[in-house]
PDB file of C-alpha atoms in Angstrom:
ATOM      1  CA  MET H   1      -5.282   3.726  21.220  1.00 92.00           C
ATOM      2  CA  ILE H   2      -4.548   3.158  17.485  1.00 96.00           C
ATOM      3  CA  LEU H   3      -7.211   2.892  15.090  1.00 96.00           C
ATOM      4  CA  VAL H   4      -6.237   0.253  12.185  1.00 96.00           C
ATOM      5  CA  THR H   5      -8.359   1.274   8.683  1.00 94.00           C
ATOM      6  CA  GLY H   6      -8.797  -1.813   6.459  1.00 91.00           C
ATOM      7  CA  ALA H   7      -8.464  -3.898   9.332  1.00 91.00           C
ATOM      8  CA  THR H   8      -9.929  -7.097   7.656  1.00 89.00           C
ATOM      9  CA  GLY H   9      -8.039  -6.722   4.786  1.00 90.00           C
ATOM     10  CA  ASN H  10      -4.359  -8.350   3.678  1.00 92.00           C
ATOM     11  CA  VAL H  11      -2.068  -5.446   5.714  1.00 95.00           C
ATOM     12  CA  GLY H  12      -4.586  -4.076   7.997  1.00 94.00           C
ATOM     13  CA  SER H  13      -5.199  -7.508   9.652  1.00 94.00           C
ATOM     14  CA  GLU H  14      -1.718  -7.727   9.851  1.00 96.00           C
ATOM     15  CA  VAL H  15      -1.402  -4.431  11.711  1.00 97.00           C
ATOM     16  CA  VAL H  16      -4.231  -5.448  14.122  1.00 95.00           C
ATOM     17  CA  ARG H  17      -2.400  -9.037  15.121  1.00 95.00           C
ATOM     18  CA  ALA H  18       1.216  -7.421  15.425  1.00 96.00           C
ATOM     19  CA  LEU H  19      -0.377  -4.600  17.577  1.00 96.00           C
ATOM     20  CA  ALA H  20      -2.154  -6.779  19.637  1.00 94.00           C
ATOM     21  CA  ALA H  21       0.518  -9.165  20.383  1.00 93.00           C
ATOM     22  CA  ALA H  22       2.590  -6.305  21.571  1.00 92.00           C
ATOM     23  CA  GLY H  23      -0.184  -5.996  23.938  1.00 93.00           C
ATOM     24  CA  GLU H  24      -1.331  -2.305  22.973  1.00 93.00           C
ATOM     25  CA  PRO H  25      -4.894  -1.050  22.709  1.00 93.00           C
ATOM     26  CA  VAL H  26      -6.313  -1.716  19.439  1.00 95.00           C
ATOM     27  CA  ARG H  27      -8.990   0.027  17.486  1.00 94.00           C
ATOM     28  CA  ALA H  28     -10.338  -2.303  14.456  1.00 94.00           C
ATOM     29  CA  LEU H  29     -12.367  -0.078  11.717  1.00 93.00           C
ATOM     30  CA  VAL H  30     -14.645  -2.693  10.289  1.00 88.00           C
ATOM     31  CA  ARG H  31     -18.028  -2.811   8.256  1.00 82.00           C
ATOM     32  CA  LYS H  32     -20.067  -4.855  10.468  1.00 78.00           C
ATOM     33  CA  PRO H  33     -18.597  -5.703  14.150  1.00 75.00           C
ATOM     34  CA  GLY H  34     -19.269  -9.383  14.943  1.00 71.00           C
ATOM     35  CA  THR H  35     -18.810 -10.703  11.576  1.00 73.00           C
ATOM     36  CA  VAL H  36     -15.075 -11.056  11.334  1.00 79.00           C
ATOM     37  CA  PRO H  37     -12.990 -12.390  14.155  1.00 84.00           C
ATOM     38  CA  LEU H  38     -10.665  -9.723  15.715  1.00 88.00           C
ATOM     39  CA  PRO H  39      -7.701 -10.919  18.107  1.00 88.00           C
ATOM     40  CA  ASP H  40      -8.646 -10.855  22.025  1.00 88.00           C
ATOM     41  CA  GLY H  41      -9.206  -7.212  23.448  1.00 89.00           C
ATOM     42  CA  VAL H  42      -9.354  -5.564  19.744  1.00 91.00           C
ATOM     43  CA  GLU H  43     -12.165  -3.398  20.077  1.00 91.00           C
ATOM     44  CA  ALA H  44     -14.305  -3.122  16.716  1.00 90.00           C
ATOM     45  CA  VAL H  45     -15.657   0.346  15.455  1.00 90.00           C
ATOM     46  CA  THR H  46     -17.276   1.561  12.363  1.00 90.00           C
ATOM     47  CA  GLY H  47     -17.138   4.217  10.216  1.00 89.00           C
ATOM     48  CA  ASP H  48     -16.853   5.375   6.542  1.00 90.00           C
ATOM     49  CA  LEU H  49     -13.306   6.732   5.192  1.00 92.00           C
ATOM     50  CA  ASN H  50     -15.211   8.358   2.505  1.00 92.00           C
ATOM     51  CA  ARG H  51     -17.247  10.411   4.857  1.00 93.00           C
ATOM     52  CA  PRO H  52     -15.182  12.217   7.090  1.00 93.00           C
ATOM     53  CA  GLU H  53     -17.409  13.468   9.476  1.00 92.00           C
ATOM     54  CA  SER H  54     -18.656  10.023  10.093  1.00 92.00           C
ATOM     55  CA  MET H  55     -15.251   8.973  11.835  1.00 92.00           C
ATOM     56  CA  THR H  56     -15.631  11.016  14.615  1.00 92.00           C
ATOM     57  CA  GLY H  57     -16.676   8.093  17.280  1.00 91.00           C
ATOM     58  CA  ALA H  58     -13.589   5.619  15.901  1.00 92.00           C
ATOM     59  CA  LEU H  59     -11.031   8.409  15.970  1.00 94.00           C
ATOM     60  CA  GLY H  60     -12.018   9.688  19.371  1.00 91.00           C
ATOM     61  CA  GLY H  61      -9.329   9.135  22.044  1.00 91.00           C
ATOM     62  CA  ALA H  62      -6.811   7.535  19.255  1.00 94.00           C
ATOM     63  CA  ARG H  63      -3.432   8.344  19.817  1.00 94.00           C
ATOM     64  CA  ALA H  64      -2.398   7.028  16.182  1.00 96.00           C
ATOM     65  CA  VAL H  65      -3.832   5.765  12.924  1.00 96.00           C
ATOM     66  CA  PHE H  66      -2.559   3.312  10.124  1.00 97.00           C
ATOM     67  CA  LEU H  67      -4.431   4.442   7.167  1.00 96.00           C
ATOM     68  CA  LEU H  68      -4.957   3.411   3.575  1.00 95.00           C
ATOM     69  CA  PRO H  69      -4.541   5.704   0.831  1.00 94.00           C
ATOM     70  CA  GLY H  70      -7.515   6.575  -1.990  1.00 89.00           C
ATOM     71  CA  TYR H  71     -10.514   7.932  -0.267  1.00 90.00           C
ATOM     72  CA  GLU H  72     -12.661  10.713  -1.652  1.00 88.00           C
ATOM     73  CA  ASP H  73     -11.617  13.265   0.698  1.00 91.00           C
ATOM     74  CA  MET H  74      -8.326  12.434   2.210  1.00 92.00           C
ATOM     75  CA  PRO H  75      -7.457  15.882   3.075  1.00 95.00           C
ATOM     76  CA  GLY H  76     -10.749  16.237   5.196  1.00 94.00           C
ATOM     77  CA  LEU H  77     -10.001  12.747   6.652  1.00 94.00           C
ATOM     78  CA  VAL H  78      -6.767  13.593   8.125  1.00 94.00           C
ATOM     79  CA  ALA H  79      -8.082  17.185   9.398  1.00 94.00           C
ATOM     80  CA  GLU H  80     -10.871  14.693  11.324  1.00 93.00           C
ATOM     81  CA  ALA H  81      -8.230  12.990  12.474  1.00 94.00           C
ATOM     82  CA  ARG H  82      -6.028  15.971  13.811  1.00 94.00           C
ATOM     83  CA  ARG H  83      -9.272  17.186  15.251  1.00 93.00           C
ATOM     84  CA  ALA H  84      -9.765  14.367  17.012  1.00 92.00           C
ATOM     85  CA  GLY H  85      -6.166  14.595  18.710  1.00 93.00           C
ATOM     86  CA  VAL H  86      -4.631  12.006  16.793  1.00 95.00           C
ATOM     87  CA  GLU H  87      -0.456  12.632  16.913  1.00 94.00           C
ATOM     88  CA  GLN H  88       0.774  10.032  14.174  1.00 95.00           C
ATOM     89  CA  VAL H  89      -0.358   8.682  10.976  1.00 96.00           C
ATOM     90  CA  VAL H  90       1.333   5.778   9.705  1.00 97.00           C
ATOM     91  CA  LEU H  91      -0.111   5.639   5.666  1.00 98.00           C
ATOM     92  CA  LEU H  92      -0.252   2.579   3.577  1.00 97.00           C
ATOM     93  CA  SER H  93       1.209   3.946   0.103  1.00 96.00           C
ATOM     94  CA  GLY H  94       3.034   2.732  -3.069  1.00 95.00           C
ATOM     95  CA  GLY H  95       6.454   2.470  -4.636  1.00 93.00           C
ATOM     96  CA  SER H  96       5.310   4.801  -7.569  1.00 94.00           C
ATOM     97  CA  ALA H  97       4.046   7.553  -5.114  1.00 94.00           C
ATOM     98  CA  GLY H  98       7.286   9.556  -5.715  1.00 90.00           C
ATOM     99  CA  SER H  99       7.578   9.473  -9.192  1.00 90.00           C
ATOM    100  CA  GLY H 100       5.323  12.871  -9.571  1.00 84.00           C
ATOM    101  CA  ASP H 101       3.540  11.215 -12.567  1.00 90.00           C
ATOM    102  CA  MET H 102      -0.071  12.409 -11.959  1.00 91.00           C
ATOM    103  CA  THR H 103      -1.152  10.680 -15.777  1.00 94.00           C
ATOM    104  CA  ASN H 104      -0.722   7.294 -14.053  1.00 95.00           C
ATOM    105  CA  ALA H 105      -4.263   6.438 -12.172  1.00 95.00           C
ATOM    106  CA  VAL H 106      -2.456   4.414  -9.213  1.00 95.00           C
ATOM    107  CA  THR H 107       0.358   6.839  -8.892  1.00 95.00           C
ATOM    108  CA  ARG H 108      -2.076   9.625  -8.472  1.00 94.00           C
ATOM    109  CA  PHE H 109      -4.049   8.449  -6.102  1.00 92.00           C
ATOM    110  CA  MET H 110      -1.190   7.298  -3.820  1.00 94.00           C
ATOM    111  CA  ALA H 111       0.647  10.537  -3.993  1.00 95.00           C
ATOM    112  CA  ALA H 112      -2.599  12.474  -3.212  1.00 94.00           C
ATOM    113  CA  SER H 113      -2.664  10.557  -0.396  1.00 95.00           C
ATOM    114  CA  GLU H 114       0.928  11.228   0.450  1.00 96.00           C
ATOM    115  CA  SER H 115       0.645  15.133   0.038  1.00 95.00           C
ATOM    116  CA  ALA H 116      -2.644  14.838   2.018  1.00 95.00           C
ATOM    117  CA  VAL H 117      -1.101  13.717   5.051  1.00 95.00           C
ATOM    118  CA  ARG H 118       2.136  15.574   4.789  1.00 95.00           C
ATOM    119  CA  GLU H 119       0.140  18.956   4.228  1.00 94.00           C
ATOM    120  CA  SER H 120      -1.935  18.003   7.543  1.00 92.00           C
ATOM    121  CA  GLY H 121       0.731  19.191   9.996  1.00 92.00           C
ATOM    122  CA  LEU H 122       0.232  15.563  11.653  1.00 95.00           C
ATOM    123  CA  PRO H 123       3.947  13.220  12.079  1.00 95.00           C
ATOM    124  CA  TRP H 124       3.943  10.572   9.385  1.00 97.00           C
ATOM    125  CA  THR H 125       5.431   7.345   8.132  1.00 97.00           C
ATOM    126  CA  PHE H 126       4.925   6.511   4.607  1.00 98.00           C
ATOM    127  CA  LEU H 127       5.242   2.804   3.675  1.00 98.00           C
ATOM    128  CA  ARG H 128       6.039   1.964   0.103  1.00 97.00           C
ATOM    129  CA  PRO H 129       6.147  -1.711  -0.184  1.00 98.00           C
ATOM    130  CA  SER H 130       6.725  -3.794  -3.410  1.00 97.00           C
ATOM    131  CA  ALA H 131       4.268  -5.811  -4.705  1.00 96.00           C
ATOM    132  CA  PHE H 132       2.459  -8.093  -1.999  1.00 97.00           C
ATOM    133  CA  THR H 133       3.247 -12.107  -1.894  1.00 97.00           C
ATOM    134  CA  SER H 134      -1.096 -12.433  -1.209  1.00 96.00           C
ATOM    135  CA  ASN H 135      -1.422 -10.902  -4.901  1.00 95.00           C
ATOM    136  CA  ALA H 136      -0.971 -14.510  -5.869  1.00 95.00           C
ATOM    137  CA  LEU H 137      -4.845 -15.015  -4.205  1.00 95.00           C
ATOM    138  CA  ARG H 138      -5.745 -13.368  -7.398  1.00 94.00           C
ATOM    139  CA  TRP H 139      -5.160 -17.014  -8.861  1.00 95.00           C
ATOM    140  CA  LEU H 140      -7.582 -18.802  -6.645  1.00 94.00           C
ATOM    141  CA  PRO H 141     -10.452 -18.719  -9.069  1.00 93.00           C
ATOM    142  CA  GLN H 142      -8.253 -20.613 -11.678  1.00 93.00           C
ATOM    143  CA  LEU H 143      -7.114 -22.770  -9.211  1.00 94.00           C
ATOM    144  CA  ARG H 144     -10.869 -23.612  -8.136  1.00 91.00           C
ATOM    145  CA  SER H 145     -11.450 -24.803 -11.809  1.00 91.00           C
ATOM    146  CA  GLY H 146      -8.171 -26.589 -12.831  1.00 93.00           C
ATOM    147  CA  ASP H 147      -4.306 -26.321 -12.524  1.00 94.00           C
ATOM    148  CA  ARG H 148      -3.612 -23.778 -15.413  1.00 95.00           C
ATOM    149  CA  VAL H 149      -2.762 -20.355 -14.138  1.00 96.00           C
ATOM    150  CA  ARG H 150      -2.837 -17.573 -16.335  1.00 96.00           C
ATOM    151  CA  VAL H 151      -0.788 -14.700 -15.484  1.00 96.00           C
ATOM    152  CA  PRO H 152       0.259 -11.414 -16.995  1.00 96.00           C
ATOM    153  CA  PHE H 153       3.408  -9.961 -17.209  1.00 97.00           C
ATOM    154  CA  PRO H 154       4.971 -12.825 -16.936  1.00 96.00           C
ATOM    155  CA  ASP H 155       8.397 -11.448 -17.336  1.00 95.00           C
ATOM    156  CA  VAL H 156       8.491  -9.006 -14.672  1.00 97.00           C
ATOM    157  CA  ARG H 157      10.134 -10.267 -11.412  1.00 97.00           C
ATOM    158  CA  THR H 158       9.201  -8.743  -8.178  1.00 97.00           C
ATOM    159  CA  ALA H 159      10.616  -8.791  -4.696  1.00 98.00           C
ATOM    160  CA  SER H 160       7.292  -9.743  -3.183  1.00 97.00           C
ATOM    161  CA  VAL H 161       6.488  -9.068   0.429  1.00 98.00           C
ATOM    162  CA  ASP H 162       4.615 -10.990   2.744  1.00 98.00           C
ATOM    163  CA  PRO H 163       1.944  -8.539   4.362  1.00 97.00           C
ATOM    164  CA  TYR H 164       2.835 -10.041   7.433  1.00 97.00           C
ATOM    165  CA  ASP H 165       6.223  -8.303   7.288  1.00 98.00           C
ATOM    166  CA  ILE H 166       4.358  -5.109   6.138  1.00 98.00           C
ATOM    167  CA  GLY H 167       2.053  -5.266   9.353  1.00 97.00           C
ATOM    168  CA  ALA H 168       5.446  -5.656  11.618  1.00 97.00           C
ATOM    169  CA  VAL H 169       6.867  -2.869   9.939  1.00 98.00           C
ATOM    170  CA  ALA H 170       3.490  -0.635   9.991  1.00 97.00           C
ATOM    171  CA  ALA H 171       3.595  -1.410  14.219  1.00 97.00           C
ATOM    172  CA  ARG H 172       7.141  -0.516  14.870  1.00 96.00           C
ATOM    173  CA  ALA H 173       6.377   2.890  13.322  1.00 97.00           C
ATOM    174  CA  LEU H 174       2.937   3.303  15.391  1.00 96.00           C
ATOM    175  CA  LEU H 175       5.008   2.585  18.688  1.00 94.00           C
ATOM    176  CA  SER H 176       7.839   4.656  18.009  1.00 91.00           C
ATOM    177  CA  ASP H 177       8.707   8.172  17.236  1.00 91.00           C
ATOM    178  CA  GLU H 178      11.994   6.606  15.240  1.00 93.00           C
ATOM    179  CA  TYR H 179      10.021   6.552  11.748  1.00 96.00           C
ATOM    180  CA  ARG H 180       8.492   9.755  11.947  1.00 94.00           C
ATOM    181  CA  GLY H 181       8.968  11.891   8.460  1.00 95.00           C
ATOM    182  CA  GLU H 182      10.355   8.823   6.829  1.00 96.00           C
ATOM    183  CA  ILE H 183       9.481   6.800   4.122  1.00 97.00           C
ATOM    184  CA  LEU H 184       9.920   2.813   4.473  1.00 98.00           C
ATOM    185  CA  ARG H 185      10.045   0.380   1.320  1.00 98.00           C
ATOM    186  CA  PRO H 186       9.570  -3.127   2.876  1.00 98.00           C
ATOM    187  CA  THR H 187      10.289  -5.561   0.174  1.00 98.00           C
ATOM    188  CA  GLY H 188      10.503  -9.177   0.351  1.00 98.00           C
ATOM    189  CA  PRO H 189      13.933 -11.604   0.458  1.00 98.00           C
ATOM    190  CA  VAL H 190      14.545 -12.161  -3.062  1.00 97.00           C
ATOM    191  CA  ALA H 191      12.884 -11.121  -6.708  1.00 97.00           C
ATOM    192  CA  MET H 192      11.122 -13.496  -8.170  1.00 97.00           C
ATOM    193  CA  PRO H 193       9.373 -14.167 -11.645  1.00 97.00           C
ATOM    194  CA  PRO H 194       5.656 -15.442 -11.674  1.00 97.00           C
ATOM    195  CA  VAL H 195       6.582 -18.720 -13.150  1.00 97.00           C
ATOM    196  CA  ASP H 196       8.619 -19.484  -9.795  1.00 97.00           C
ATOM    197  CA  GLN H 197       5.833 -18.353  -7.658  1.00 97.00           C
ATOM    198  CA  VAL H 198       3.496 -20.731  -9.326  1.00 97.00           C
ATOM    199  CA  ALA H 199       6.141 -23.818  -9.073  1.00 97.00           C
ATOM    200  CA  VAL H 200       6.463 -22.903  -5.215  1.00 97.00           C
ATOM    201  CA  LEU H 201       2.806 -23.072  -4.892  1.00 96.00           C
ATOM    202  CA  ALA H 202       2.808 -26.034  -6.745  1.00 96.00           C
ATOM    203  CA  LYS H 203       5.190 -27.473  -4.319  1.00 96.00           C
ATOM    204  CA  VAL H 204       3.022 -26.327  -1.240  1.00 96.00           C
ATOM    205  CA  LEU H 205      -0.340 -27.446  -2.363  1.00 95.00           C
ATOM    206  CA  GLY H 206       0.727 -30.688  -3.942  1.00 95.00           C
ATOM    207  CA  ARG H 207      -0.439 -30.168  -7.216  1.00 94.00           C
ATOM    208  CA  ASP H 208       1.044 -30.342 -10.776  1.00 95.00           C
ATOM    209  CA  LEU H 209       0.305 -26.593 -11.585  1.00 95.00           C
ATOM    210  CA  GLU H 210       0.692 -25.514 -15.448  1.00 96.00           C
ATOM    211  CA  PHE H 211       2.016 -21.858 -15.530  1.00 97.00           C
ATOM    212  CA  VAL H 212       0.944 -19.973 -18.740  1.00 97.00           C
ATOM    213  CA  GLY H 213       2.428 -16.325 -19.615  1.00 96.00           C
ATOM    214  CA  LEU H 214      -0.466 -14.220 -21.089  1.00 96.00           C
ATOM    215  CA  THR H 215       0.942 -11.582 -24.012  1.00 97.00           C
ATOM    216  CA  ASN H 216       0.259  -8.141 -23.324  1.00 97.00           C
ATOM    217  CA  GLU H 217      -2.687  -8.460 -25.746  1.00 96.00           C
ATOM    218  CA  GLU H 218      -4.142 -11.153 -23.481  1.00 96.00           C
ATOM    219  CA  ALA H 219      -2.937  -9.343 -20.646  1.00 96.00           C
ATOM    220  CA  ARG H 220      -5.157  -6.363 -21.290  1.00 96.00           C
ATOM    221  CA  THR H 221      -8.408  -7.917 -22.348  1.00 96.00           C
ATOM    222  CA  ASP H 222      -8.304 -10.310 -19.184  1.00 94.00           C
ATOM    223  CA  LEU H 223      -7.545  -7.563 -16.828  1.00 95.00           C
ATOM    224  CA  LEU H 224     -10.308  -5.027 -18.615  1.00 96.00           C
ATOM    225  CA  ALA H 225     -13.025  -7.587 -17.660  1.00 93.00           C
ATOM    226  CA  THR H 226     -12.306  -6.920 -13.899  1.00 92.00           C
ATOM    227  CA  MET H 227     -10.692  -3.397 -13.949  1.00 93.00           C
ATOM    228  CA  PRO H 228     -11.340  -0.228 -14.753  1.00 96.00           C
ATOM    229  CA  VAL H 229      -9.270   0.856 -17.844  1.00 97.00           C
ATOM    230  CA  GLU H 230      -7.627   3.688 -16.209  1.00 96.00           C
ATOM    231  CA  TYR H 231      -6.042   1.053 -13.654  1.00 96.00           C
ATOM    232  CA  VAL H 232      -4.976  -1.092 -16.387  1.00 97.00           C
ATOM    233  CA  ASP H 233      -3.121   1.599 -18.263  1.00 97.00           C
ATOM    234  CA  ALA H 234      -1.554   2.070 -14.798  1.00 96.00           C
ATOM    235  CA  PHE H 235      -0.596  -1.595 -14.613  1.00 96.00           C
ATOM    236  CA  PHE H 236       0.912  -1.291 -17.979  1.00 97.00           C
ATOM    237  CA  ASP H 237       2.748   1.717 -17.418  1.00 96.00           C
ATOM    238  CA  PHE H 238       4.400  -0.044 -14.374  1.00 96.00           C
ATOM    239  CA  TYR H 239       4.997  -3.441 -15.842  1.00 96.00           C
ATOM    240  CA  VAL H 240       5.278  -2.834 -19.619  1.00 96.00           C
ATOM    241  CA  ASN H 241       6.620   0.567 -19.852  1.00 95.00           C
ATOM    242  CA  GLY H 242       8.872  -0.445 -17.103  1.00 94.00           C
ATOM    243  CA  SER H 243       7.952   2.826 -14.629  1.00 96.00           C
ATOM    244  CA  LEU H 244       8.014   1.103 -11.777  1.00 95.00           C
ATOM    245  CA  ASP H 245      10.912  -1.562 -10.695  1.00 96.00           C
ATOM    246  CA  GLU H 246       9.753  -3.672  -7.506  1.00 97.00           C
ATOM    247  CA  SER H 247      12.422  -6.303  -8.455  1.00 97.00           C
ATOM    248  CA  ILE H 248      14.726  -4.334  -5.924  1.00 97.00           C
ATOM    249  CA  VAL H 249      15.530  -5.865  -2.665  1.00 98.00           C
ATOM    250  CA  ARG H 250      16.083  -3.424   0.317  1.00 98.00           C
ATOM    251  CA  PRO H 251      16.755  -4.280   4.040  1.00 98.00           C
ATOM    252  CA  THR H 252      13.922  -2.462   5.297  1.00 98.00           C
ATOM    253  CA  VAL H 253      12.135  -5.424   7.095  1.00 98.00           C
ATOM    254  CA  ARG H 254      15.375  -6.366   8.897  1.00 97.00           C
ATOM    255  CA  GLU H 255      16.485  -3.078   9.855  1.00 97.00           C
ATOM    256  CA  VAL H 256      13.189  -1.989  11.174  1.00 97.00           C
ATOM    257  CA  THR H 257      12.042  -5.591  12.867  1.00 96.00           C
ATOM    258  CA  GLY H 258      15.718  -7.068  13.627  1.00 96.00           C
ATOM    259  CA  ARG H 259      14.566 -10.467  11.610  1.00 96.00           C
ATOM    260  CA  GLU H 260      14.484 -11.334   7.817  1.00 97.00           C
ATOM    261  CA  PRO H 261      11.544 -11.032   5.708  1.00 98.00           C
ATOM    262  CA  ARG H 262       9.469 -13.881   4.984  1.00 97.00           C
ATOM    263  CA  THR H 263       9.948 -15.443   1.564  1.00 97.00           C
ATOM    264  CA  PHE H 264       7.009 -16.446  -1.252  1.00 97.00           C
ATOM    265  CA  GLU H 265       7.231 -20.032  -0.037  1.00 97.00           C
ATOM    266  CA  GLN H 266       6.769 -19.281   3.768  1.00 97.00           C
ATOM    267  CA  TRP H 267       3.568 -16.957   2.879  1.00 97.00           C
ATOM    268  CA  ALA H 268       2.345 -19.996   0.463  1.00 96.00           C
ATOM    269  CA  GLN H 269       2.648 -22.457   3.383  1.00 96.00           C
ATOM    270  CA  ALA H 270       0.996 -20.246   5.703  1.00 95.00           C
ATOM    271  CA  HIS H 271      -1.981 -19.856   3.771  1.00 94.00           C
ATOM    272  CA  ALA H 272      -1.985 -23.174   1.809  1.00 93.00           C
ATOM    273  CA  ASP H 273      -5.700 -23.645   3.304  1.00 92.00           C
ATOM    274  CA  ASP H 274      -7.228 -20.418   1.300  1.00 90.00           C
ATOM    275  CA  PHE H 275      -6.089 -22.298  -2.187  1.00 86.00           C
ATOM    276  CA  ARG H 276      -8.045 -25.807  -0.906  1.00 79.00           C
TER     277      ARG H 276
END
């Protein structure tokens, strides 16, 4: 049995699908069983990742866990997993986790989560993907109200990776001893600026979209409307100060799965209905 946390999210749902397609017994951690469709045969369980003591039932009998980062008591959470007999943890982390810059709020919670898993004594694999193609879903409210897409950090190129590919890499790591103790860095096949992503989306949706790149001042104002200041500062550190380079294209997806990673256009075609 493999427990997948964040099982209805962009990445966790793809991990569930990949494992179920491989015929593996899967347990999906969800808030409300029965409210979200899951692949046939997948068991829905509940638990609060911020309260490790509530996870006993979900973890019971699980051989491995796909784990998200950033919960209130990560050491307690992985200790509970170990007490339950879990033998392997695959942790979703981020590209900045290895920088050691604990002044950056995003880096801090990623690095702290990795440290908790390392110190647990459980065999582990860390995934540090580049930006997700699904981040384009953040444009959905704008696309519902018009054809202008206002985007922060317009000059930043990212080798955005499809969560489908992250899920496939995670599934391989969960089903094999081969990647224990390794840090895997899945990326997409090409680095693109956001203006090119908007152009691809316009083609897929058959819409005449206008790209508007925000100034740093405009971007800060927009981001502060929906995000705590420490996280806004973190993203400015990444993309304005340049502390994180997500433009590097890596062969990880091909090396782990045996196939090329999906393009942004393939992701957009697969999720076109989400934008309508």
